[in-house]
Coordinates of C-alpha atoms in Angstrom, one line a residue:
M1 CA 207.6 -3.3 -83.0
T2 CA 207.0 0.1 -81.7
A3 CA 203.8 0.5 -79.8
D4 CA 201.2 2.9 -81.1
P5 CA 201.1 5.8 -78.7
R6 CA 197.5 6.4 -79.4
K7 CA 196.7 2.9 -77.9
A8 CA 199.1 3.1 -74.9
P9 CA 197.3 3.8 -71.7
S10 CA 198.0 7.1 -70.1
P11 CA 199.8 6.9 -66.8
G12 CA 197.3 6.9 -63.9
T13 CA 194.3 6.9 -66.2
G14 CA 193.3 3.3 -66.1
A15 CA 193.1 0.7 -68.8
G16 CA 190.1 2.1 -70.6
F17 CA 191.5 5.4 -71.7
T18 CA 191.4 6.1 -75.4
P19 CA 192.6 9.1 -77.3
G20 CA 189.2 9.6 -78.9
V21 CA 187.5 10.0 -75.5
D22 CA 190.2 12.4 -74.4
A23 CA 189.9 14.4 -77.5
Y24 CA 186.1 14.6 -77.0
A25 CA 186.6 15.8 -73.5
A26 CA 189.1 18.4 -74.7
E27 CA 186.7 19.7 -77.2
G28 CA 184.1 20.5 -74.6
P29 CA 180.7 19.2 -73.7
H30 CA 178.9 20.8 -76.6
R31 CA 180.0 18.1 -79.0
A32 CA 178.2 14.9 -78.6
P33 CA 179.9 11.5 -79.2
G34 CA 179.5 10.3 -82.7
A35 CA 178.6 13.8 -83.9
G36 CA 181.0 13.4 -86.8
A37 CA 184.7 13.2 -87.5
S38 CA 186.8 16.2 -86.8
S39 CA 188.8 17.9 -89.5
P40 CA 192.5 17.2 -89.7
S41 CA 193.3 20.7 -88.5
E42 CA 191.0 20.2 -85.5
K43 CA 192.7 16.8 -84.7
R44 CA 196.1 18.5 -84.7
R45 CA 194.8 21.2 -82.3
T46 CA 193.2 18.7 -79.9
L47 CA 195.7 16.0 -79.9
R48 CA 198.1 16.5 -76.9
S49 CA 200.8 14.5 -75.4
P50 CA 200.1 12.5 -72.3
R51 CA 202.1 15.0 -70.3
A52 CA 200.3 18.0 -71.7
A53 CA 197.0 16.3 -71.0
L54 CA 197.9 16.0 -67.4
E55 CA 198.8 19.7 -67.1
P56 CA 195.9 22.1 -65.9
E57 CA 194.5 24.2 -68.6
R58 CA 195.6 27.9 -68.7
V59 CA 192.8 30.3 -67.7
P60 CA 192.4 32.9 -70.5
E61 CA 193.5 36.4 -69.4
P62 CA 190.6 38.9 -69.1
N63 CA 190.4 41.6 -71.7
R64 CA 192.4 44.6 -70.6
P65 CA 190.5 48.0 -70.8
S66 CA 191.5 50.3 -73.4
R67 CA 193.8 53.2 -72.6
R68 CA 190.9 55.6 -73.1
A69 CA 188.9 53.8 -70.4
R70 CA 191.9 54.1 -68.0
H71 CA 192.2 57.9 -68.6
P72 CA 192.1 59.9 -65.4
I73 CA 189.3 62.2 -66.7
V74 CA 187.1 59.2 -67.4
V75 CA 187.8 57.7 -64.0
A76 CA 187.0 61.0 -62.3
G77 CA 183.9 61.5 -64.4
S78 CA 182.6 58.1 -63.4
A79 CA 183.3 58.8 -59.7
I80 CA 181.5 62.2 -60.0
F81 CA 178.5 60.6 -61.7
T82 CA 178.3 57.9 -59.0
I83 CA 178.4 60.6 -56.3
I84 CA 175.7 62.7 -58.1
L85 CA 173.5 59.6 -58.4
L86 CA 173.8 58.8 -54.8
A87 CA 173.2 62.4 -53.8
A88 CA 170.1 62.5 -56.0
I89 CA 168.7 59.4 -54.3
A90 CA 169.4 60.9 -50.9
V91 CA 167.8 64.1 -51.9
G92 CA 164.7 62.2 -53.2
F93 CA 164.4 60.5 -49.8
A94 CA 164.9 63.8 -48.0
V95 CA 162.3 65.6 -50.1
A96 CA 159.7 62.8 -49.6
F97 CA 160.4 62.9 -45.8
G98 CA 160.4 66.7 -45.7
K99 CA 157.1 66.9 -47.6
Q100 CA 155.5 64.6 -45.1
R101 CA 156.8 66.8 -42.3
L102 CA 155.8 70.0 -44.0
D103 CA 152.2 68.9 -44.4
A104 CA 151.8 67.2 -41.0
A105 CA 149.6 68.9 -38.3
G106 CA 151.6 71.2 -36.1
P107 CA 151.9 71.1 -32.3
L108 CA 149.6 74.1 -31.5
E109 CA 146.6 73.1 -29.4
Q110 CA 145.1 76.6 -29.9
S111 CA 145.7 79.7 -31.9
Q112 CA 148.9 81.5 -31.0
I113 CA 149.9 85.1 -31.7
V114 CA 153.6 85.7 -32.3
N115 CA 155.3 89.0 -33.0
I116 CA 158.3 88.6 -35.3
P117 CA 160.7 91.6 -34.7
R118 CA 162.3 93.5 -37.5
N119 CA 165.8 92.7 -38.8
V120 CA 166.0 89.2 -37.5
G121 CA 167.3 86.2 -39.5
P122 CA 165.7 82.8 -40.2
R123 CA 167.6 81.1 -37.4
D124 CA 166.3 83.6 -34.9
I125 CA 162.8 83.2 -36.3
A126 CA 163.0 79.5 -36.0
D127 CA 164.2 79.8 -32.4
L128 CA 161.2 82.1 -31.6
L129 CA 158.7 79.8 -33.3
Q130 CA 160.0 76.8 -31.4
R131 CA 159.9 78.6 -28.0
E132 CA 156.3 79.7 -28.7
G133 CA 155.3 76.1 -29.6
V134 CA 154.4 76.9 -33.2
I135 CA 156.9 74.3 -34.5
E136 CA 158.5 71.3 -32.9
Q137 CA 162.0 71.3 -34.4
K138 CA 163.7 74.3 -35.8
W139 CA 166.0 72.4 -38.1
V140 CA 163.0 71.0 -40.0
F141 CA 161.7 74.6 -40.4
L142 CA 165.1 75.8 -41.6
G143 CA 165.3 72.8 -44.0
G144 CA 161.8 73.6 -45.3
I145 CA 162.6 77.3 -46.1
L146 CA 165.9 76.2 -47.7
V147 CA 164.2 73.7 -50.0
T148 CA 161.3 76.0 -50.9
K149 CA 163.9 78.8 -51.5
D150 CA 162.1 81.1 -49.0
W151 CA 165.2 81.6 -46.8
S152 CA 165.3 85.4 -47.5
K153 CA 161.6 86.0 -47.9
L154 CA 160.4 85.8 -44.3
K155 CA 158.6 89.0 -43.2
S156 CA 158.4 90.6 -39.8
G157 CA 155.2 91.5 -38.1
E158 CA 152.5 90.2 -35.7
Y159 CA 151.1 86.8 -36.8
E160 CA 148.3 84.6 -35.7
F161 CA 149.0 80.9 -36.2
K162 CA 145.9 78.7 -36.2
K163 CA 145.5 75.5 -34.1
Q164 CA 147.6 72.6 -35.5
A165 CA 149.0 74.9 -38.2
S166 CA 151.3 72.7 -40.4
L167 CA 154.9 73.8 -41.1
H168 CA 153.8 74.5 -44.7
D169 CA 151.1 76.9 -43.3
V170 CA 153.6 78.6 -41.0
I171 CA 156.1 79.2 -43.8
D172 CA 153.4 80.5 -46.2
T173 CA 152.1 82.9 -43.5
L174 CA 155.6 84.4 -43.0
V175 CA 156.5 84.5 -46.7
E176 CA 153.2 86.2 -47.7
G177 CA 153.2 88.6 -44.8
K178 CA 149.8 87.7 -43.5
V179 CA 150.1 89.8 -40.5
L180 CA 147.4 90.1 -37.9
Q181 CA 144.9 92.9 -38.7
H182 CA 143.6 95.1 -35.9
H183 CA 140.4 97.2 -36.3
L184 CA 139.4 100.7 -35.3
T185 CA 135.8 102.0 -35.8
V186 CA 135.2 105.7 -36.2
P187 CA 131.5 106.3 -35.6
E188 CA 129.5 108.7 -37.7
G189 CA 129.1 112.1 -36.1
L190 CA 132.4 112.4 -34.2
T191 CA 134.3 115.6 -34.5
S192 CA 137.9 115.5 -35.8
E193 CA 139.2 116.2 -32.3
Q194 CA 137.3 113.1 -31.0
V195 CA 138.6 111.0 -33.8
V196 CA 142.2 112.0 -33.0
Q197 CA 141.6 111.1 -29.4
R198 CA 140.4 107.7 -30.4
L199 CA 143.5 107.1 -32.4
M200 CA 145.7 108.3 -29.5
D201 CA 144.0 105.9 -27.1
N202 CA 144.7 102.9 -29.3
D203 CA 147.9 101.3 -28.1
V204 CA 148.3 99.2 -31.2
L205 CA 149.1 102.3 -33.3
S206 CA 152.4 104.2 -33.2
G207 CA 153.6 107.8 -33.5
N208 CA 151.9 111.1 -33.1
I209 CA 149.4 113.2 -35.1
K210 CA 150.9 116.5 -36.3
E211 CA 147.6 118.4 -36.1
I212 CA 143.9 117.9 -35.8
P213 CA 142.4 117.4 -39.2
R214 CA 140.0 119.9 -40.7
E215 CA 136.4 119.3 -39.4
G216 CA 134.5 117.0 -41.7
S217 CA 137.5 115.8 -43.6
V218 CA 137.7 112.3 -42.0
L219 CA 135.5 109.5 -43.3
P220 CA 133.8 107.5 -40.4
D221 CA 134.3 103.8 -41.1
T222 CA 136.0 100.7 -39.7
Y223 CA 139.7 100.6 -40.6
S224 CA 142.1 97.6 -40.5
F225 CA 145.8 97.9 -39.9
P226 CA 148.7 95.9 -38.5
R227 CA 150.4 96.5 -35.2
G228 CA 152.8 99.4 -35.2
S229 CA 151.0 101.4 -38.0
M230 CA 151.5 105.1 -37.8
R231 CA 148.6 107.2 -36.6
E232 CA 149.5 110.0 -39.0
Q233 CA 149.3 107.7 -41.9
L234 CA 145.9 106.3 -40.8
I235 CA 144.5 109.8 -40.5
Q236 CA 145.7 110.6 -44.0
H237 CA 144.1 107.4 -45.3
M238 CA 140.8 108.4 -43.7
Q239 CA 141.0 111.8 -45.4
Q240 CA 141.8 110.3 -48.7
E241 CA 138.8 108.0 -48.5
Q242 CA 136.6 110.9 -47.6
R243 CA 137.7 113.0 -50.6
R244 CA 137.1 110.1 -52.9
L245 CA 133.6 109.4 -51.5
V246 CA 132.5 113.0 -51.4
Q247 CA 133.5 113.6 -55.0
D248 CA 131.7 110.4 -56.1
I249 CA 128.5 111.5 -54.3
W250 CA 128.8 115.1 -55.5
N251 CA 128.8 113.9 -59.1
R252 CA 125.5 112.1 -58.5
R253 CA 123.7 114.9 -56.6
A254 CA 120.2 116.1 -57.3
P255 CA 120.2 118.8 -60.0
D256 CA 118.2 121.3 -57.9
L257 CA 120.3 121.0 -54.8
P258 CA 120.8 124.4 -53.2
V259 CA 124.4 123.8 -52.2
K260 CA 127.2 125.1 -54.4
S261 CA 130.2 122.9 -53.7
P262 CA 131.3 119.6 -52.3
E263 CA 132.4 121.5 -49.1
Q264 CA 128.9 122.8 -48.6
L265 CA 127.5 119.3 -49.2
V266 CA 129.7 118.0 -46.3
V267 CA 128.4 120.9 -44.1
L268 CA 124.8 119.9 -44.8
A269 CA 125.5 116.2 -44.2
S270 CA 127.1 117.0 -40.8
L271 CA 123.9 118.7 -39.7
I272 CA 121.9 115.6 -40.8
E273 CA 124.3 113.3 -39.0
K274 CA 123.9 115.1 -35.7
E275 CA 120.1 115.5 -36.0
T276 CA 119.2 111.9 -36.4
G277 CA 120.6 108.4 -36.0
K278 CA 117.8 106.6 -37.7
P279 CA 118.6 105.5 -41.3
D280 CA 115.0 105.9 -42.5
E281 CA 114.9 109.6 -41.4
R282 CA 118.0 110.9 -43.0
T283 CA 116.5 111.8 -46.3
R284 CA 113.5 113.5 -44.6
V285 CA 115.7 115.5 -42.3
A286 CA 117.8 116.5 -45.4
A287 CA 114.6 117.5 -47.2
V288 CA 113.6 119.9 -44.3
F289 CA 117.0 121.6 -44.4
V290 CA 117.0 121.8 -48.2
N291 CA 113.4 123.2 -48.3
R292 CA 114.3 125.8 -45.7
L293 CA 117.4 126.8 -47.7
K294 CA 115.3 127.2 -50.8
L295 CA 112.8 129.4 -48.9
K296 CA 115.7 131.3 -47.2
M297 CA 114.5 130.2 -43.7
R298 CA 117.0 129.8 -40.9
L299 CA 117.8 126.2 -40.3
Q300 CA 117.5 126.4 -36.5
S301 CA 119.4 123.2 -35.7
D302 CA 120.3 122.7 -32.1
P303 CA 123.6 120.8 -32.8
T304 CA 124.9 124.0 -34.4
I305 CA 124.3 125.8 -31.1
I306 CA 126.4 123.2 -29.3
Y307 CA 129.2 123.3 -31.8
G308 CA 129.4 127.0 -31.6
L309 CA 129.8 126.8 -27.8
V310 CA 132.2 123.8 -27.4
G311 CA 133.7 123.4 -30.9
G312 CA 135.5 120.1 -31.5
K313 CA 134.7 118.7 -28.0
G314 CA 131.5 117.7 -29.5
T315 CA 129.3 117.4 -26.4
L316 CA 127.9 120.0 -24.1
G317 CA 127.1 117.6 -21.2
R318 CA 123.9 119.4 -20.3
P319 CA 120.7 120.8 -21.9
I320 CA 120.9 123.9 -23.9
L321 CA 120.1 127.0 -21.9
R322 CA 117.5 129.5 -23.1
S323 CA 120.2 132.2 -23.1
E324 CA 122.3 130.1 -25.5
I325 CA 119.7 129.8 -28.2
D326 CA 120.2 133.4 -29.4
Q327 CA 123.9 133.6 -28.4
P328 CA 125.8 134.7 -31.5
T329 CA 128.4 132.3 -32.8
P330 CA 129.5 131.7 -36.3
Y331 CA 127.8 128.3 -36.2
N332 CA 124.4 129.0 -34.5
T333 CA 121.8 128.6 -37.2
Y334 CA 119.2 130.3 -35.0
V335 CA 121.2 133.5 -35.5
I336 CA 122.9 133.1 -38.9
D337 CA 121.3 132.6 -42.3
G338 CA 122.0 129.6 -44.4
L339 CA 124.6 126.9 -43.7
P340 CA 127.3 127.3 -41.0
P341 CA 130.8 128.2 -42.2
G342 CA 132.0 124.6 -41.9
P343 CA 131.0 121.1 -40.8
I344 CA 130.1 120.5 -37.2
A345 CA 131.1 116.8 -37.3
N346 CA 132.4 114.1 -39.7
P347 CA 129.4 112.7 -41.5
G348 CA 129.1 109.2 -42.7
R349 CA 128.2 107.8 -46.2
A350 CA 124.5 107.6 -45.5
S351 CA 124.2 111.3 -44.4
L352 CA 126.3 112.4 -47.4
E353 CA 124.0 110.4 -49.7
A354 CA 120.9 112.0 -48.0
A355 CA 122.3 115.5 -48.4
A356 CA 123.0 114.9 -52.1
S357 CA 119.6 113.2 -52.7
P358 CA 117.0 114.4 -50.2
A359 CA 113.5 113.1 -50.1
R360 CA 111.0 114.9 -52.3
T361 CA 108.7 116.4 -49.6
K362 CA 107.4 119.8 -48.6
E363 CA 108.2 119.3 -44.9
L364 CA 109.7 122.3 -43.0
Y365 CA 109.5 121.1 -39.4
F366 CA 110.4 118.1 -37.3
V367 CA 110.4 117.4 -33.5
A368 CA 111.3 114.4 -31.4
D369 CA 108.4 112.0 -31.1
G370 CA 109.3 110.5 -27.7
T371 CA 110.1 107.1 -29.1
G372 CA 113.6 107.8 -30.5
G373 CA 112.5 109.2 -33.8
H374 CA 111.0 112.4 -35.1
A375 CA 107.6 113.7 -36.2
F376 CA 107.6 115.8 -39.4
A377 CA 105.3 118.5 -40.6
E378 CA 104.7 120.7 -43.6
N379 CA 103.2 123.7 -41.8
L380 CA 103.3 125.2 -38.4
D381 CA 99.8 124.1 -37.3
Q382 CA 100.7 120.4 -37.9
H383 CA 104.0 120.9 -36.2
Q384 CA 102.3 122.3 -33.1
K385 CA 100.1 119.2 -32.9
N386 CA 103.1 117.0 -33.1
V387 CA 104.6 119.0 -30.2
A388 CA 101.4 118.6 -28.2
R389 CA 101.6 114.9 -28.6
L390 CA 105.2 114.9 -27.5
R391 CA 104.3 116.8 -24.4
Q392 CA 101.6 114.3 -23.6
T393 CA 103.9 111.3 -24.2
E394 CA 106.6 112.8 -21.9
Q395 CA 104.1 113.6 -19.2
Q396 CA 103.0 110.0 -19.2
K397 CA 106.6 108.8 -18.8
E398 CA 107.6 111.2 -16.0
P399 CA 106.7 110.0 -12.4
P400 CA 104.9 112.5 -10.2
Q401 CA 107.4 114.8 -8.5
A402 CA 107.3 117.5 -5.9
A403 CA 107.2 121.1 -7.1
P404 CA 110.8 121.9 -8.1
S405 CA 112.6 124.9 -6.7
A406 CA 113.3 127.8 -9.1
P407 CA 116.3 126.9 -11.3
A408 CA 119.4 129.0 -10.9
V409 CA 119.6 129.5 -14.7
A410 CA 116.6 129.4 -16.9
P411 CA 116.7 126.4 -19.2
A412 CA 115.8 126.6 -22.9
P413 CA 112.1 126.7 -23.8
A414 CA 110.4 123.5 -24.8
P415 CA 110.4 122.8 -28.5
A416 CA 106.6 123.3 -28.4
A417 CA 107.0 127.0 -28.0
A418 CA 106.7 128.1 -31.6
R419 CA 108.0 131.6 -32.2
Q420 CA 106.4 134.3 -34.3
P421 CA 108.7 136.3 -36.5
H422 CA 111.0 138.7 -34.6
Q423 CA 109.4 137.6 -31.3
A424 CA 111.5 136.7 -28.3
P425 CA 110.8 133.4 -26.5
A426 CA 108.2 133.7 -23.8
R427 CA 109.7 133.9 -20.4
T428 CA 106.6 132.4 -18.8
A429 CA 106.7 129.2 -20.8
P430 CA 105.8 126.0 -19.0
A431 CA 108.4 123.9 -17.3
P432 CA 110.8 122.6 -19.9
I433 CA 110.3 119.1 -21.2
R434 CA 113.4 116.9 -21.7
I435 CA 113.2 115.5 -25.1
T436 CA 114.7 112.0 -25.5
P437 CA 117.5 112.4 -28.2
S438 CA 117.4 110.2 -31.2
P439 CA 119.3 106.9 -30.9
S440 CA 122.9 107.4 -31.8
R441 CA 125.6 105.1 -33.0
Q442 CA 127.7 106.8 -30.3
P443 CA 126.1 105.7 -27.0
Q444 CA 128.9 107.1 -25.0
E445 CA 128.3 110.5 -26.6
P446 CA 124.5 111.1 -26.8
K447 CA 123.3 114.4 -28.2
P448 CA 122.5 116.5 -25.2
A449 CA 119.7 118.5 -26.8
P450 CA 116.9 117.5 -29.1
S451 CA 116.1 119.0 -32.4
R452 CA 114.3 122.3 -32.2
T453 CA 113.9 122.7 -35.9
G454 CA 110.3 123.6 -36.1
E455 CA 110.4 127.1 -34.7
A456 CA 108.3 129.6 -36.6
P457 CA 110.1 130.9 -39.7
Q458 CA 112.7 133.6 -39.0
P459 CA 113.0 135.8 -42.1
A460 CA 116.4 137.0 -43.1
P461 CA 117.2 140.6 -42.2
Q462 CA 116.4 143.0 -45.0

């Protein structure tokens, strides 16, 4: 009788092997024993010969990619995407690191001035900044301007970098052109020749000045400019500012002002500027001159004598001599009627405003009061009393002195000597009194002679 192969023990498997158990094992661990009978088709698939059961199971082949996935363009695209992704990650890390370096405090222990020459590239600028101690590493600076797209935006000039300026601050300063500003103050009352000399003495400026500006055409003020600015351009800027200001003030002038043009307004303002340096006196000095112009009285202003003698030099360097009071010059208001033919200095804003809007007074005289200001009067009698007080004040200040020898040249008479119409100054006048000039904003260039406005009225020739 033929043995049932399903009951025969498999070689090497032991006596307990049964086909059912082997079939269960072949079906996988997910089917539990007794889970139900398999279908006939399943039995046919799972029943194997003993030899087949001993052979190792074939590992299923992996799914092969499609031909489209193996296309060279797809492969290259994947590689490029991978590279871009890695680069983006690297850039992200670099940006984070760079931002930290850009905002960190710099190495400067104190403010540093650095001059960036013209026509130099970013690498030269980085080298210079590193040598001057403004930055620590030039490659970080170069990377910063590359990332911020400021490579070609750096500007030349003289810069001041503050203590511990960050790299971000340094780049912003160079990109925005925040160059160091120098300052030049032109005091009120300087002549144009003196203004030009100040500009020529300033070694921060460059170039020459073609010609001395017209007197009174420069506006005294404080001007700011970078190193290397041209002197001629600065003068032109001063003149432009003066024209703008004069026109603005002229448009707001008093309606009954006895001056006929902006040019005459500047002339009157220049006299006011040279007569007083006290802000609260300007409108009163202006009123004296305006009242005299209305009455056709000579202005009798000492600064006009000096300008007629020395012109744009501005200072006489000594008291006015008696012989110079009546010395004919185009500017001497003791000799001429009305205003001089042109300004005697460059007046400032306050004097221009005073000339356009003088005080509403009837005053016709003023004289130094011995304290740095002036005493004003409406009539000659009151003026003479002011002069007497001045003499007394000056005598109290002067120490006792031995009798002086006769002067080689007779000095000018004291302001107290009031003239009568058409009367020459007395030759036997008392010894002259030195009047302390009004305080000036130009201590190096004090007015050498006091105001003598206050002489008796000189009627104009018939």
